[in-house]
Amino acid sequence: MVRISSSNSIFKMSPSNNPVANVDTEEIIVFETLDCFSNYIQREEQLFSSVGWDLINPATGPIYINGAEPNDTLKVEILDIKIADQGVICAAPNFGVLGEIITKEVTKVIPVREGKAIFNDKIHLSIKPMIGVIGTSPAREEIPTGTPGNHGSNMDCKRIVKGAVLYLPVNVPGGLLAMGDLHAVMGDGEIVVCGLEISGEVTVRVTVLKELSLPLPMLQEGDSIMTLASSATLDEAAKLATMNMHSFLIKQLNMDFVEAGMLLSLAGDLRICQVVDPLMTARMELPLWILGKYDYRMP
Ligand code: CA
Ligand code: CA
C-alpha cells in the first residue's frame, strides 16, 4: 500500500505535474487530503475572502500508474473515505446561487460527531463523505483543480462515496491521478459554493483497463450507473450527460437508437451535481440492473 501525504498538493491538473509516486495497476493507495481551503479556515472569524486564491482547491498527487497509456481507462474503486472531526462552510456575496442576495460573508464551523454533522441545535445531518475533486491530467493543456471537465476533477458529485467506482480517461502516460476537496455532506447543486468542507483521507484501488470506449467520466454507485458531464451552462452539461449515457446504451449494450432514448425517458434520472464551479456538472443516472438484462457488466 502506498500513502501519499497531503503535503503533495497541486492546483492544476497538468501533463507537466511531476508524479509524487509510481504505482502498479490494482495497487491500493491512500491519499491524505487537505480541505478546499488548504485547512486554512479553522475558526468562524476567518472568512472566505481571507483565503488566498493560491490556496483554494488543493488536490493531493498526482500519481503515475505504471502501464497506463493514452486512451486507456482508469478504474478507481473508492474503498474508504475517512474525514476529520470538524468541517467548515462559507457563504459570500457574489458566490453561488444566492450570491446576489447574500450581503455579508459568513463562516460556519461544523463539528462531526458519531456520524452526524452538528449543523445547529435542531439539525444534525447524517454524514455522507464524498470526494469533490478527483481526476486525471488533460492531454495537453493545464486546467485549474477548481474546474471540472472530461478529465474529472472538481465535479462535486455527491455519489462519489465509499463503495463507488469511478472511470476516468488516461490522457497522458501514467494518467496522473490526483484528488482532494472532501465534503462530509453536500446536497445536489452545492448552492452556496461549499459543501461541508473537510480534510481526511481516501483509500482507492486503481486499475488500468485497456481498449474500452466508455463515455467518460462514468460512475457506478449503489444501484446506479451514471454518466457525468461538465460544461459552461447547466443546459449543456445536462445534454452532454444524457448523450453520453445514450451512446453507452447503443455502443456497449447494442440497444436500438430510439429505444435507448425512450428508456432514458422512462428510467433515467437527469440530476444536477453542482452549479457553482467555473463549469456546471450534471449526471444521468440509470438503474444498474438494466445492464444485467443485456448481460453487460461494468469492467
Ligand atoms: Ca468542489
Ligand atoms: Ca468543496
Short mmCIF file of C-alpha atoms and ligand atoms in Angstrom, two decimals:
data_model
loop_
_atom_site.label_atom_id
_atom_site.label_comp_id
_atom_site.label_asym_id
_atom_site.label_seq_id
_atom_site.Cartn_x
_atom_site.Cartn_y
_atom_site.Cartn_z
CA MET A 1 0.00 0.00 0.00
CA VAL A 2 1.22 3.46 -0.92
CA ARG A 3 0.42 6.52 1.20
CA ILE A 4 0.51 9.98 -0.37
CA SER A 5 0.93 12.87 2.06
CA SER A 6 -1.22 15.98 1.70
CA SER A 7 1.98 17.97 1.55
CA ASN A 8 1.95 16.95 -2.13
CA SER A 9 -0.65 19.49 -3.27
CA ILE A 10 -1.34 20.58 -6.80
CA PHE A 11 -3.67 23.34 -8.00
CA LYS A 12 -3.76 22.40 -11.68
CA MET A 13 -4.34 19.10 -13.44
CA SER A 14 -1.48 19.25 -15.90
CA PRO A 15 0.72 16.99 -18.03
CA SER A 16 3.70 18.87 -16.60
CA ASN A 17 2.98 17.93 -12.97
CA ASN A 18 5.71 15.72 -11.55
CA PRO A 19 4.31 12.45 -10.17
CA VAL A 20 4.90 12.01 -6.44
CA ALA A 21 4.72 8.21 -6.64
CA ASN A 22 4.65 5.40 -9.19
CA VAL A 23 2.17 2.61 -8.54
CA ASP A 24 1.21 -0.61 -10.29
CA THR A 25 -2.24 -1.43 -11.62
CA GLU A 26 -4.52 -2.82 -8.89
CA GLU A 27 -2.36 -1.30 -6.19
CA ILE A 28 -4.05 0.26 -3.14
CA ILE A 29 -3.27 3.89 -2.46
CA VAL A 30 -4.16 6.19 0.43
CA PHE A 31 -4.43 9.88 -0.42
CA GLU A 32 -4.29 12.23 2.57
CA THR A 33 -6.26 15.33 1.62
CA LEU A 34 -6.50 18.94 2.80
CA ASP A 35 -9.86 20.66 2.67
CA CYS A 36 -10.64 23.05 -0.20
CA PHE A 37 -9.12 25.95 1.78
CA SER A 38 -5.84 24.07 2.37
CA ASN A 39 -7.06 23.70 6.01
CA TYR A 40 -6.58 27.47 6.43
CA ILE A 41 -10.02 28.20 7.94
CA GLN A 42 -10.28 26.83 11.47
CA ARG A 43 -12.41 29.49 13.22
CA GLU A 44 -15.60 31.37 12.35
CA GLU A 45 -13.77 34.71 12.39
CA GLN A 46 -11.84 33.57 9.32
CA LEU A 47 -13.78 34.50 6.18
CA PHE A 48 -13.70 33.10 2.65
CA SER A 49 -12.06 36.29 1.34
CA SER A 50 -9.15 35.87 3.75
CA VAL A 51 -8.03 32.71 1.93
CA GLY A 52 -5.65 33.44 -0.94
CA TRP A 53 -6.76 32.02 -4.29
CA ASP A 54 -3.43 30.20 -4.38
CA LEU A 55 -4.75 28.02 -1.51
CA ILE A 56 -8.17 27.14 -2.96
CA ASN A 57 -8.92 23.58 -4.11
CA PRO A 58 -5.70 21.66 -3.50
CA ALA A 59 -5.58 18.10 -4.81
CA THR A 60 -3.16 15.51 -3.47
CA GLY A 61 -0.92 13.86 -6.05
CA PRO A 62 -0.51 13.22 -8.83
CA ILE A 63 0.41 9.56 -9.01
CA TYR A 64 1.75 7.78 -12.06
CA ILE A 65 0.11 4.42 -12.72
CA ASN A 66 2.60 2.12 -14.41
CA GLY A 67 1.41 0.89 -17.80
CA ALA A 68 -1.35 3.48 -18.19
CA GLU A 69 -1.24 4.89 -21.72
CA PRO A 70 -3.36 7.48 -23.52
CA ASN A 71 -6.81 6.10 -24.49
CA ASP A 72 -6.77 3.60 -21.63
CA THR A 73 -9.37 3.87 -18.89
CA LEU A 74 -8.55 4.24 -15.22
CA LYS A 75 -10.88 2.34 -12.90
CA VAL A 76 -10.80 3.95 -9.47
CA GLU A 77 -12.51 1.97 -6.71
CA ILE A 78 -13.23 4.13 -3.67
CA LEU A 79 -12.54 1.68 -0.86
CA ASP A 80 -12.81 4.10 2.06
CA ILE A 81 -13.16 7.77 2.94
CA LYS A 82 -12.17 8.96 6.41
CA ILE A 83 -12.88 12.54 7.48
CA ALA A 84 -11.74 14.84 10.29
CA ASP A 85 -13.98 15.71 13.24
CA GLN A 86 -14.67 19.26 12.13
CA GLY A 87 -15.59 20.86 8.81
CA VAL A 88 -16.37 24.34 7.58
CA ILE A 89 -18.83 26.03 5.22
CA CYS A 90 -18.59 29.59 3.91
CA ALA A 91 -21.07 31.89 2.19
CA ALA A 92 -20.07 35.12 0.50
CA PRO A 93 -21.65 37.83 -1.71
CA ASN A 94 -21.44 37.09 -5.43
CA PHE A 95 -20.68 33.40 -4.89
CA GLY A 96 -23.11 30.59 -5.55
CA VAL A 97 -26.76 30.54 -6.48
CA LEU A 98 -27.73 33.01 -3.72
CA GLY A 99 -24.72 35.26 -4.24
CA GLU A 100 -26.81 38.20 -5.45
CA ILE A 101 -28.82 38.35 -2.24
CA ILE A 102 -26.21 37.30 0.30
CA THR A 103 -24.87 40.59 1.65
CA LYS A 104 -22.14 39.52 4.07
CA GLU A 105 -19.56 36.83 4.45
CA VAL A 106 -20.25 34.13 6.99
CA THR A 107 -18.13 31.16 8.03
CA LYS A 108 -19.70 28.30 9.95
CA VAL A 109 -17.59 25.69 11.68
CA ILE A 110 -19.48 22.40 11.95
CA PRO A 111 -18.38 19.59 14.28
CA VAL A 112 -18.80 15.98 13.16
CA ARG A 113 -19.73 13.61 15.96
CA GLU A 114 -20.85 9.98 15.79
CA GLY A 115 -21.68 10.15 12.11
CA LYS A 116 -23.60 13.42 12.34
CA ALA A 117 -22.71 16.92 11.20
CA ILE A 118 -23.94 19.20 14.01
CA PHE A 119 -25.42 21.99 11.86
CA ASN A 120 -27.29 23.64 14.75
CA ASP A 121 -29.21 22.68 17.90
CA LYS A 122 -32.11 21.30 15.87
CA ILE A 123 -30.44 19.86 12.80
CA HIS A 124 -27.93 17.04 12.93
CA LEU A 125 -27.27 15.78 9.41
CA SER A 126 -26.12 12.23 8.73
CA ILE A 127 -22.74 12.46 7.06
CA LYS A 128 -22.21 11.08 3.55
CA PRO A 129 -18.50 11.68 2.88
CA MET A 130 -17.75 12.32 -0.80
CA ILE A 131 -14.87 13.39 -3.00
CA GLY A 132 -15.25 16.81 -4.67
CA VAL A 133 -12.10 16.78 -6.79
CA ILE A 134 -10.86 13.57 -8.43
CA GLY A 135 -9.32 13.48 -11.87
CA THR A 136 -6.51 12.77 -14.25
CA SER A 137 -4.35 15.07 -16.35
CA PRO A 138 -5.75 16.58 -19.54
CA ALA A 139 -3.84 15.65 -22.70
CA ARG A 140 -2.05 18.96 -23.33
CA GLU A 141 -3.50 21.96 -21.50
CA GLU A 142 -3.39 22.54 -17.76
CA ILE A 143 -6.73 23.05 -16.01
CA PRO A 144 -7.12 24.51 -12.51
CA THR A 145 -8.29 21.96 -9.93
CA GLY A 146 -11.38 24.14 -9.38
CA THR A 147 -12.65 23.40 -12.90
CA PRO A 148 -14.34 20.10 -13.82
CA GLY A 149 -14.21 18.51 -17.28
CA ASN A 150 -13.82 15.32 -19.26
CA HIS A 151 -10.78 14.60 -17.11
CA GLY A 152 -12.98 14.61 -13.98
CA SER A 153 -11.57 16.93 -11.30
CA ASN A 154 -13.96 19.31 -9.48
CA MET A 155 -17.20 17.53 -10.43
CA ASP A 156 -18.60 17.81 -6.89
CA CYS A 157 -20.79 14.76 -7.42
CA LYS A 158 -22.30 13.61 -4.13
CA ARG A 159 -22.35 9.99 -5.32
CA ILE A 160 -18.54 9.71 -5.38
CA VAL A 161 -18.58 7.99 -1.98
CA LYS A 162 -17.14 4.89 -0.34
CA GLY A 163 -18.01 1.88 -2.49
CA ALA A 164 -18.28 3.87 -5.71
CA VAL A 165 -16.29 3.01 -8.84
CA LEU A 166 -15.22 5.94 -10.99
CA TYR A 167 -13.97 5.52 -14.57
CA LEU A 168 -11.65 8.27 -15.79
CA PRO A 169 -9.74 8.78 -19.03
CA VAL A 170 -5.99 8.31 -19.33
CA ASN A 171 -4.79 11.24 -21.46
CA VAL A 172 -1.07 11.13 -20.71
CA PRO A 173 1.33 8.30 -19.82
CA GLY A 174 0.73 7.27 -16.19
CA GLY A 175 -2.63 9.03 -16.07
CA LEU A 176 -1.53 11.38 -13.25
CA LEU A 177 -4.39 10.80 -10.81
CA ALA A 178 -5.00 13.35 -8.05
CA MET A 179 -7.82 14.05 -5.61
CA GLY A 180 -8.98 16.25 -2.75
CA ASP A 181 -11.85 18.55 -1.68
CA LEU A 182 -13.71 16.08 0.54
CA HIS A 183 -17.18 17.00 1.77
CA ALA A 184 -18.68 15.43 4.91
CA VAL A 185 -22.09 16.03 3.36
CA MET A 186 -23.42 18.03 0.41
CA GLY A 187 -26.70 18.45 -1.42
CA ASP A 188 -27.05 18.30 -5.20
CA GLY A 189 -26.17 21.77 -6.52
CA GLU A 190 -23.75 22.87 -3.78
CA ILE A 191 -25.81 26.04 -3.54
CA VAL A 192 -23.65 28.48 -1.57
CA VAL A 193 -20.41 27.26 -3.27
CA CYS A 194 -19.29 24.93 -0.43
CA GLY A 195 -20.12 21.50 0.82
CA LEU A 196 -19.17 20.69 4.40
CA GLU A 197 -15.51 21.17 3.54
CA ILE A 198 -13.26 18.83 5.50
CA SER A 199 -9.84 17.21 5.47
CA GLY A 200 -9.38 13.46 5.53
CA GLU A 201 -8.03 10.52 3.60
CA VAL A 202 -9.23 8.38 0.73
CA THR A 203 -8.26 4.76 0.06
CA VAL A 204 -8.55 3.64 -3.55
CA ARG A 205 -7.61 0.73 -5.76
CA VAL A 206 -6.59 1.85 -9.24
CA THR A 207 -6.76 -0.48 -12.22
CA VAL A 208 -5.71 0.21 -15.80
CA LEU A 209 -8.26 -1.02 -18.35
CA LYS A 210 -7.22 -1.40 -21.97
CA GLU A 211 -9.25 -0.97 -25.14
CA LEU A 212 -12.51 0.37 -23.82
CA SER A 213 -14.58 3.11 -25.34
CA LEU A 214 -16.77 4.24 -22.48
CA PRO A 215 -18.15 7.80 -22.50
CA LEU A 216 -16.09 9.10 -19.57
CA PRO A 217 -16.31 10.04 -16.80
CA MET A 218 -18.65 7.26 -15.67
CA LEU A 219 -19.58 6.28 -12.13
CA GLN A 220 -21.10 3.17 -10.58
CA GLU A 221 -22.52 3.62 -7.10
CA GLY A 222 -25.18 1.74 -5.20
CA ASP A 223 -27.87 0.61 -7.61
CA SER A 224 -26.96 3.12 -10.32
CA ILE A 225 -24.70 3.63 -13.29
CA MET A 226 -24.05 7.25 -14.20
CA THR A 227 -22.51 9.45 -16.86
CA LEU A 228 -21.09 12.77 -15.63
CA ALA A 229 -20.59 15.81 -17.83
CA SER A 230 -19.46 19.39 -17.31
CA SER A 231 -20.00 22.45 -19.47
CA ALA A 232 -20.35 26.23 -19.38
CA THR A 233 -24.10 26.01 -18.83
CA LEU A 234 -26.23 23.56 -16.91
CA ASP A 235 -28.36 23.05 -20.04
CA GLU A 236 -25.32 21.95 -22.00
CA ALA A 237 -23.98 19.77 -19.16
CA ALA A 238 -27.38 18.04 -18.88
CA LYS A 239 -27.47 17.41 -22.61
CA LEU A 240 -23.92 16.01 -22.66
CA ALA A 241 -24.55 13.68 -19.71
CA THR A 242 -27.67 12.40 -21.46
CA MET A 243 -25.97 11.93 -24.83
CA ASN A 244 -23.11 10.07 -23.14
CA MET A 245 -25.48 7.60 -21.48
CA HIS A 246 -27.38 7.22 -24.75
CA SER A 247 -24.15 6.44 -26.57
CA PHE A 248 -23.21 3.92 -23.84
CA LEU A 249 -26.52 2.09 -24.31
CA ILE A 250 -26.09 1.94 -28.07
CA LYS A 251 -22.41 1.01 -28.22
CA GLN A 252 -22.00 -1.25 -25.18
CA LEU A 253 -25.47 -2.79 -24.90
CA ASN A 254 -26.26 -2.71 -28.65
CA MET A 255 -29.59 -1.07 -27.90
CA ASP A 256 -31.67 0.45 -30.67
CA PHE A 257 -31.07 4.19 -31.11
CA VAL A 258 -34.61 5.39 -30.44
CA GLU A 259 -35.40 2.71 -27.87
CA ALA A 260 -32.33 3.82 -25.87
CA GLY A 261 -33.73 7.36 -25.80
CA MET A 262 -37.12 6.08 -24.73
CA LEU A 263 -35.54 4.05 -21.95
CA LEU A 264 -33.72 7.13 -20.65
CA SER A 265 -37.03 8.98 -20.72
CA LEU A 266 -38.70 6.29 -18.61
CA ALA A 267 -35.96 5.09 -16.28
CA GLY A 268 -33.11 7.63 -16.43
CA ASP A 269 -32.82 10.39 -13.85
CA LEU A 270 -31.11 13.56 -15.01
CA ARG A 271 -29.66 15.28 -11.96
CA ILE A 272 -27.54 18.26 -11.02
CA CYS A 273 -24.14 17.70 -9.41
CA GLN A 274 -23.11 21.33 -8.97
CA VAL A 275 -23.90 24.76 -10.41
CA VAL A 276 -21.21 26.85 -8.68
CA ASP A 277 -17.88 25.93 -10.28
CA PRO A 278 -16.38 27.54 -13.43
CA LEU A 279 -18.21 24.82 -15.41
CA MET A 280 -21.51 23.20 -14.34
CA THR A 281 -21.80 19.42 -13.81
CA ALA A 282 -24.80 17.16 -14.44
CA ARG A 283 -25.27 13.43 -14.32
CA MET A 284 -27.60 10.90 -15.95
CA GLU A 285 -28.42 8.03 -13.61
CA LEU A 286 -29.75 4.69 -14.81
CA PRO A 287 -30.62 1.63 -12.70
CA LEU A 288 -27.71 -0.82 -12.76
CA TRP A 289 -29.97 -3.87 -13.18
CA ILE A 290 -30.74 -2.81 -16.74
CA LEU A 291 -27.15 -3.61 -17.72
CA GLY A 292 -27.58 -7.13 -16.36
CA LYS A 293 -30.58 -7.71 -18.64
CA TYR A 294 -28.19 -7.21 -21.58
CA ASP A 295 -25.52 -9.43 -19.96
CA TYR A 296 -23.27 -6.42 -19.62
CA ARG A 297 -21.07 -5.96 -16.56
CA MET A 298 -19.02 -2.86 -15.95
CA PRO A 299 -15.35 -3.77 -16.47
CA CA B 1 -15.53 21.44 -5.11
CA CA B 2 -15.52 21.88 -1.88
#
